[in-house]
mmCIF file of C-alpha atoms in Angstrom:
data_model
loop_
_atom_site.group_PDB
_atom_site.id
_atom_site.type_symbol
_atom_site.label_atom_id
_atom_site.label_comp_id
_atom_site.label_asym_id
_atom_site.label_seq_id
_atom_site.Cartn_x
_atom_site.Cartn_y
_atom_site.Cartn_z
ATOM 1 C CA UNK P 1 24.636 0.730 17.370
ATOM 2 C CA UNK P 2 24.464 2.045 13.828
ATOM 3 C CA UNK P 3 22.818 5.498 13.433
ATOM 4 C CA UNK P 4 21.550 6.118 10.019
ATOM 5 C CA UNK P 5 20.803 9.800 8.854
ATOM 6 C CA UNK P 6 18.035 10.615 6.349
ATOM 7 C CA UNK P 7 18.582 13.407 4.093
ATOM 8 C CA UNK P 8 15.393 15.548 3.550
ATOM 9 C CA UNK P 9 14.575 16.474 0.080
ATOM 10 C CA UNK P 10 15.147 20.391 -0.365
ATOM 11 C CA UNK P 11 12.139 20.398 -3.560
ATOM 12 C CA UNK P 12 9.995 17.785 -2.174
ATOM 13 C CA UNK P 13 6.508 17.764 -3.870
ATOM 14 C CA UNK P 14 3.515 18.779 -1.819
ATOM 15 C CA UNK P 15 1.522 15.814 -0.869
ATOM 16 C CA UNK P 16 -1.551 16.749 -2.609
ATOM 17 C CA UNK P 17 -3.487 13.538 -2.421
ATOM 18 C CA UNK P 18 -4.500 14.654 1.056
ATOM 19 C CA UNK P 19 -6.301 17.806 -0.475
ATOM 20 C CA UNK P 20 -7.980 15.547 -2.947
ATOM 21 C CA UNK P 21 -9.124 12.914 -0.117
ATOM 22 C CA UNK P 22 -10.480 15.770 2.040
ATOM 23 C CA UNK P 23 -12.314 17.165 -1.035
ATOM 24 C CA UNK P 24 -13.586 13.535 -1.595
ATOM 25 C CA UNK P 25 -14.685 13.389 1.926
ATOM 26 C CA UNK P 26 -16.780 16.270 1.843
ATOM 27 C CA UNK P 27 -18.710 15.628 -1.302
ATOM 28 C CA UNK P 28 -19.443 12.055 0.254
ATOM 29 C CA UNK P 29 -20.727 13.830 3.541
ATOM 30 C CA UNK P 30 -22.485 15.935 1.388
ATOM 31 C CA UNK P 31 -24.256 12.755 -0.485
ATOM 32 C CA UNK P 32 -25.061 10.994 2.952
ATOM 33 C CA UNK P 33 -26.344 13.923 4.827
ATOM 34 C CA UNK P 34 -29.639 13.831 3.015
ATOM 35 C CA UNK P 35 -29.708 10.176 3.970
ATOM 36 C CA UNK P 36 -28.859 10.323 7.473
ATOM 37 C CA UNK P 37 -31.892 8.686 8.522
ATOM 38 C CA UNK P 38 -31.770 5.646 6.534
ATOM 39 C CA UNK P 39 -27.791 4.813 8.196
ATOM 40 C CA UNK P 40 -26.885 2.687 10.683
ATOM 41 C CA UNK P 41 -26.746 3.913 13.985
ATOM 42 C CA UNK P 42 -22.606 3.631 13.948
ATOM 43 C CA UNK P 43 -22.424 5.146 10.411
ATOM 44 C CA UNK P 44 -24.628 8.075 11.589
ATOM 45 C CA UNK P 45 -22.078 8.762 14.436
ATOM 46 C CA UNK P 46 -19.192 8.474 11.941
ATOM 47 C CA UNK P 47 -21.105 11.054 9.525
ATOM 48 C CA UNK P 48 -21.640 13.276 12.524
ATOM 49 C CA UNK P 49 -18.170 13.249 13.945
ATOM 50 C CA UNK P 50 -16.393 13.738 10.153
ATOM 51 C CA UNK P 51 -15.496 10.361 9.292
ATOM 52 C CA UNK P 52 -17.754 9.747 6.155
ATOM 53 C CA UNK P 53 -14.864 7.480 4.559
ATOM 54 C CA UNK P 54 -15.157 4.845 7.232
ATOM 55 C CA UNK P 55 -19.037 4.171 5.980
ATOM 56 C CA UNK P 56 -17.767 2.981 2.552
ATOM 57 C CA UNK P 57 -16.742 -0.114 4.762
ATOM 58 C CA UNK P 58 -19.689 -0.667 6.363
ATOM 59 C CA UNK P 59 -21.399 -4.205 5.813
ATOM 60 C CA UNK P 60 -24.972 -2.853 6.787
ATOM 61 C CA UNK P 61 -27.287 -3.361 3.853
ATOM 62 C CA UNK P 62 -28.455 0.091 4.631
ATOM 63 C CA UNK P 63 -25.448 1.644 4.293
ATOM 64 C CA UNK P 64 -24.417 -0.222 1.396
ATOM 65 C CA UNK P 65 -27.636 1.295 -0.428
ATOM 66 C CA UNK P 66 -26.898 4.528 0.745
ATOM 67 C CA UNK P 67 -23.533 4.395 -0.956
ATOM 68 C CA UNK P 68 -24.309 2.825 -3.912
ATOM 69 C CA UNK P 69 -24.895 5.920 -5.961
ATOM 70 C CA UNK P 70 -22.389 8.128 -4.155
ATOM 71 C CA UNK P 71 -19.467 9.893 -6.039
ATOM 72 C CA UNK P 72 -16.597 7.865 -7.072
ATOM 73 C CA UNK P 73 -13.239 8.034 -5.531
ATOM 74 C CA UNK P 74 -11.819 7.923 -8.921
ATOM 75 C CA UNK P 75 -13.135 11.182 -9.796
ATOM 76 C CA UNK P 76 -11.455 12.898 -7.137
ATOM 77 C CA UNK P 77 -7.969 12.219 -7.905
ATOM 78 C CA UNK P 78 -5.155 14.320 -8.629
ATOM 79 C CA UNK P 79 -2.922 13.595 -11.797
ATOM 80 C CA UNK P 80 0.189 12.452 -9.602
ATOM 81 C CA UNK P 81 -2.257 9.932 -7.897
ATOM 82 C CA UNK P 82 -3.861 8.643 -11.042
ATOM 83 C CA UNK P 83 -0.229 8.236 -12.727
ATOM 84 C CA UNK P 84 0.811 6.164 -9.379
ATOM 85 C CA UNK P 85 -1.848 4.195 -9.398
ATOM 86 C CA UNK P 86 -1.586 3.059 -12.717
ATOM 87 C CA UNK P 87 1.980 2.255 -12.295
ATOM 88 C CA UNK P 88 0.727 -0.057 -9.508
ATOM 89 C CA UNK P 89 -1.801 -1.909 -11.543
ATOM 90 C CA UNK P 90 1.180 -2.007 -14.301
ATOM 91 C CA UNK P 91 3.425 -3.669 -11.816
ATOM 92 C CA UNK P 92 0.738 -6.170 -10.363
ATOM 93 C CA UNK P 93 0.175 -7.118 -13.850
ATOM 94 C CA UNK P 94 3.789 -7.469 -14.954
ATOM 95 C CA UNK P 95 4.206 -9.528 -11.867
ATOM 96 C CA UNK P 96 1.475 -11.892 -12.652
ATOM 97 C CA UNK P 97 -0.458 -11.015 -9.603
ATOM 98 C CA UNK P 98 -4.257 -11.038 -9.854
ATOM 99 C CA UNK P 99 -6.339 -7.988 -8.494
ATOM 100 C CA UNK P 100 -9.760 -6.375 -8.278
ATOM 101 C CA UNK P 101 -9.919 -2.597 -7.947
ATOM 102 C CA UNK P 102 -12.103 -1.816 -4.876
ATOM 103 C CA UNK P 103 -13.304 1.552 -4.814
ATOM 104 C CA UNK P 104 -15.120 0.982 -1.263
ATOM 105 C CA UNK P 105 -11.727 -0.146 0.387
ATOM 106 C CA UNK P 106 -10.599 2.033 3.069
ATOM 107 C CA UNK P 107 -8.288 1.965 6.081
ATOM 108 C CA UNK P 108 -9.352 2.757 9.558
ATOM 109 C CA UNK P 109 -6.333 5.271 10.166
ATOM 110 C CA UNK P 110 -6.363 8.648 8.507
ATOM 111 C CA UNK P 111 -2.639 8.892 7.749
ATOM 112 C CA UNK P 112 -3.181 6.337 4.835
ATOM 113 C CA UNK P 113 -2.341 7.670 1.531
ATOM 114 C CA UNK P 114 -2.393 6.752 -2.116
ATOM 115 C CA UNK P 115 -2.663 3.012 -2.502
ATOM 116 C CA UNK P 116 -4.197 0.620 0.070
ATOM 117 C CA UNK P 117 -4.721 -3.141 -0.235
ATOM 118 C CA UNK P 118 -6.275 -6.195 1.131
ATOM 119 C CA UNK P 119 -5.105 -10.207 0.304
ATOM 120 C CA UNK P 120 -8.240 -11.954 0.659
ATOM 121 C CA UNK P 121 -8.645 -15.809 0.559
ATOM 122 C CA UNK P 122 -11.333 -18.372 -0.169
ATOM 123 C CA UNK P 123 -12.244 -21.067 2.368
ATOM 124 C CA UNK P 124 -11.156 -19.730 5.725
ATOM 125 C CA UNK P 125 -14.714 -18.538 6.806
ATOM 126 C CA UNK P 126 -16.640 -15.318 6.757
ATOM 127 C CA UNK P 127 -13.606 -13.212 7.793
ATOM 128 C CA UNK P 128 -11.503 -13.825 4.683
ATOM 129 C CA UNK P 129 -9.033 -10.803 4.703
ATOM 130 C CA UNK P 130 -5.793 -12.349 5.530
ATOM 131 C CA UNK P 131 -3.546 -9.352 5.125
ATOM 132 C CA UNK P 132 -3.923 -5.587 4.864
ATOM 133 C CA UNK P 133 -2.167 -2.269 4.838
ATOM 134 C CA UNK P 134 -1.225 0.760 2.618
ATOM 135 C CA UNK P 135 1.140 3.295 1.888
ATOM 136 C CA UNK P 136 1.608 6.103 4.514
ATOM 137 C CA UNK P 137 3.493 9.095 3.072
ATOM 138 C CA UNK P 138 3.685 12.033 5.530
ATOM 139 C CA UNK P 139 3.510 9.679 8.667
ATOM 140 C CA UNK P 140 6.858 10.358 10.140
ATOM 141 C CA UNK P 141 6.355 14.387 9.546
ATOM 142 C CA UNK P 142 2.888 14.300 11.257
ATOM 143 C CA UNK P 143 4.966 12.874 14.158
ATOM 144 C CA UNK P 144 7.688 15.571 13.983
ATOM 145 C CA UNK P 145 10.307 13.716 12.055
ATOM 146 C CA UNK P 146 11.496 13.763 8.660
ATOM 147 C CA UNK P 147 9.256 13.935 5.450
ATOM 148 C CA UNK P 148 9.741 10.436 4.270
ATOM 149 C CA UNK P 149 7.389 7.918 2.690
ATOM 150 C CA UNK P 150 6.430 4.488 4.001
ATOM 151 C CA UNK P 151 4.465 1.305 3.325
ATOM 152 C CA UNK P 152 3.075 -1.008 5.861
ATOM 153 C CA UNK P 153 0.597 -4.122 6.370
ATOM 154 C CA UNK P 154 -0.368 -6.577 9.169
ATOM 155 C CA UNK P 155 -1.311 -10.003 8.849
ATOM 156 C CA UNK P 156 -3.705 -12.488 10.898
ATOM 157 C CA UNK P 157 -1.378 -15.302 12.097
ATOM 158 C CA UNK P 158 -4.378 -17.711 12.558
ATOM 159 C CA UNK P 159 -5.584 -17.095 9.115
ATOM 160 C CA UNK P 160 -2.200 -17.606 7.731
ATOM 161 C CA UNK P 161 -1.846 -21.008 9.395
ATOM 162 C CA UNK P 162 -5.322 -21.933 7.802
ATOM 163 C CA UNK P 163 -3.802 -21.301 4.673
ATOM 164 C CA UNK P 164 -0.900 -23.118 5.440
ATOM 165 C CA UNK P 165 -2.159 -26.201 6.718
ATOM 166 C CA UNK P 166 0.216 -28.932 6.901
ATOM 167 C CA UNK P 167 2.900 -26.963 4.971
ATOM 168 C CA UNK P 168 2.974 -24.796 8.412
ATOM 169 C CA UNK P 169 6.133 -26.727 9.058
ATOM 170 C CA UNK P 170 8.535 -24.931 7.518
ATOM 171 C CA UNK P 171 12.405 -26.430 6.795
ATOM 172 C CA UNK P 172 14.978 -25.597 9.378
ATOM 173 C CA UNK P 173 17.899 -26.662 6.709
ATOM 174 C CA UNK P 174 20.369 -23.826 5.952
ATOM 175 C CA UNK P 175 19.276 -21.694 3.045
ATOM 176 C CA UNK P 176 20.788 -18.722 0.908
ATOM 177 C CA UNK P 177 19.163 -15.340 0.940
ATOM 178 C CA UNK P 178 19.773 -13.222 -1.982
ATOM 179 C CA UNK P 179 19.618 -9.446 -2.155
ATOM 180 C CA UNK P 180 18.808 -7.867 -5.660
ATOM 181 C CA UNK P 181 20.747 -4.955 -5.314
ATOM 182 C CA UNK P 182 19.491 -1.984 -8.101
ATOM 183 C CA UNK P 183 22.613 -0.446 -9.102
ATOM 184 C CA UNK P 184 21.173 1.507 -11.754
ATOM 185 C CA UNK P 185 22.185 5.018 -10.120
ATOM 186 C CA UNK P 186 25.868 4.541 -10.872
ATOM 187 C CA UNK P 187 26.140 1.379 -13.513
ATOM 188 C CA UNK P 188 22.817 1.430 -15.685
ATOM 189 C CA UNK P 189 22.192 -2.345 -16.497
ATOM 190 C CA UNK P 190 20.830 -0.981 -19.808
ATOM 191 C CA UNK P 191 21.182 2.733 -21.024
ATOM 192 C CA UNK P 192 17.996 2.403 -22.429
ATOM 193 C CA UNK P 193 16.099 1.422 -19.467
ATOM 194 C CA UNK P 194 14.324 4.161 -17.065
ATOM 195 C CA UNK P 195 14.489 4.183 -13.664
ATOM 196 C CA UNK P 196 10.982 2.386 -13.453
ATOM 197 C CA UNK P 197 11.876 -0.218 -15.709
ATOM 198 C CA UNK P 198 15.212 -1.042 -14.051
ATOM 199 C CA UNK P 199 13.082 -1.514 -10.788
ATOM 200 C CA UNK P 200 10.780 -3.670 -12.653
ATOM 201 C CA UNK P 201 13.405 -5.643 -13.999
ATOM 202 C CA UNK P 202 14.745 -6.087 -10.380
ATOM 203 C CA UNK P 203 11.294 -7.271 -9.140
ATOM 204 C CA UNK P 204 10.974 -9.792 -11.757
ATOM 205 C CA UNK P 205 14.322 -11.224 -10.836
ATOM 206 C CA UNK P 206 13.560 -11.524 -7.078
ATOM 207 C CA UNK P 207 10.058 -12.987 -8.132
ATOM 208 C CA UNK P 208 11.842 -15.733 -10.576
ATOM 209 C CA UNK P 209 14.347 -16.812 -7.652
ATOM 210 C CA UNK P 210 11.336 -16.684 -5.128
ATOM 211 C CA UNK P 211 9.516 -19.343 -7.403
ATOM 212 C CA UNK P 212 12.882 -21.393 -6.916
ATOM 213 C CA UNK P 213 12.119 -21.375 -3.399
ATOM 214 C CA UNK P 214 15.313 -19.073 -2.921
ATOM 215 C CA UNK P 215 14.493 -15.880 -0.047
ATOM 216 C CA UNK P 216 15.136 -12.592 -2.095
ATOM 217 C CA UNK P 217 14.911 -9.294 -0.686
ATOM 218 C CA UNK P 218 14.977 -6.718 -3.534
ATOM 219 C CA UNK P 219 16.518 -2.912 -3.026
ATOM 220 C CA UNK P 220 14.774 -0.303 -5.259
ATOM 221 C CA UNK P 221 16.176 2.982 -3.926
ATOM 222 C CA UNK P 222 18.775 5.185 -6.176
ATOM 223 C CA UNK P 223 21.701 4.608 -3.801
ATOM 224 C CA UNK P 224 24.898 3.924 -5.135
ATOM 225 C CA UNK P 225 25.667 0.175 -5.709
ATOM 226 C CA UNK P 226 28.275 0.344 -2.854
ATOM 227 C CA UNK P 227 26.240 1.701 -0.162
ATOM 228 C CA UNK P 228 23.495 -1.051 -1.149
ATOM 229 C CA UNK P 229 25.832 -3.747 -0.911
ATOM 230 C CA UNK P 230 26.924 -2.682 2.626
ATOM 231 C CA UNK P 231 23.140 -2.519 3.433
ATOM 232 C CA UNK P 232 22.946 -6.426 2.882
ATOM 233 C CA UNK P 233 25.421 -7.172 5.635
#
């Protein structure tokens, strides 16, 4: 069994987004405490145990009214988070993915950081969220491991089946899987392209191939081309 060793960066930047989120949670709690009696029973319990952020996701009319004029999360983002979120929006726009910013979108687990997301579909009933997830930097470190980044999601199988309909029968014919290797770490595609631009180019190639029905798995890290090619085996 192959064991891969992760090297910890010596100068890893501090994860300041947790600090900014804590400040926002404090400001939100300060806004809601004078309105505590107006909240639903569940939201009052959340407020009492320090989980004010979860109230943003409440569907109760009283809770929605209480948070309608609450401080906006965007006002508490740090500079690094603003740049990252701008890059996410830019990447989605370039990929042709329609999206809507949802300031009240929260995830139930506190280890999520930076961007969280949901895929929503129409015509499948009241529960229209098909897939949800987010970024969770710092999770492995909190569990005693190395300080590495991560992103994950979960999807409802039944809801995916509703979307697929008659097309749920997947073909069993042999197919070719393509691995898009970003080799700019050693042999730049173009000297004029930055790391971010090179990654966007790799993603664009992957998107074009997928529209042709070809499965693609892109690799966007900065490892040497030889190591990335070994990863595809």
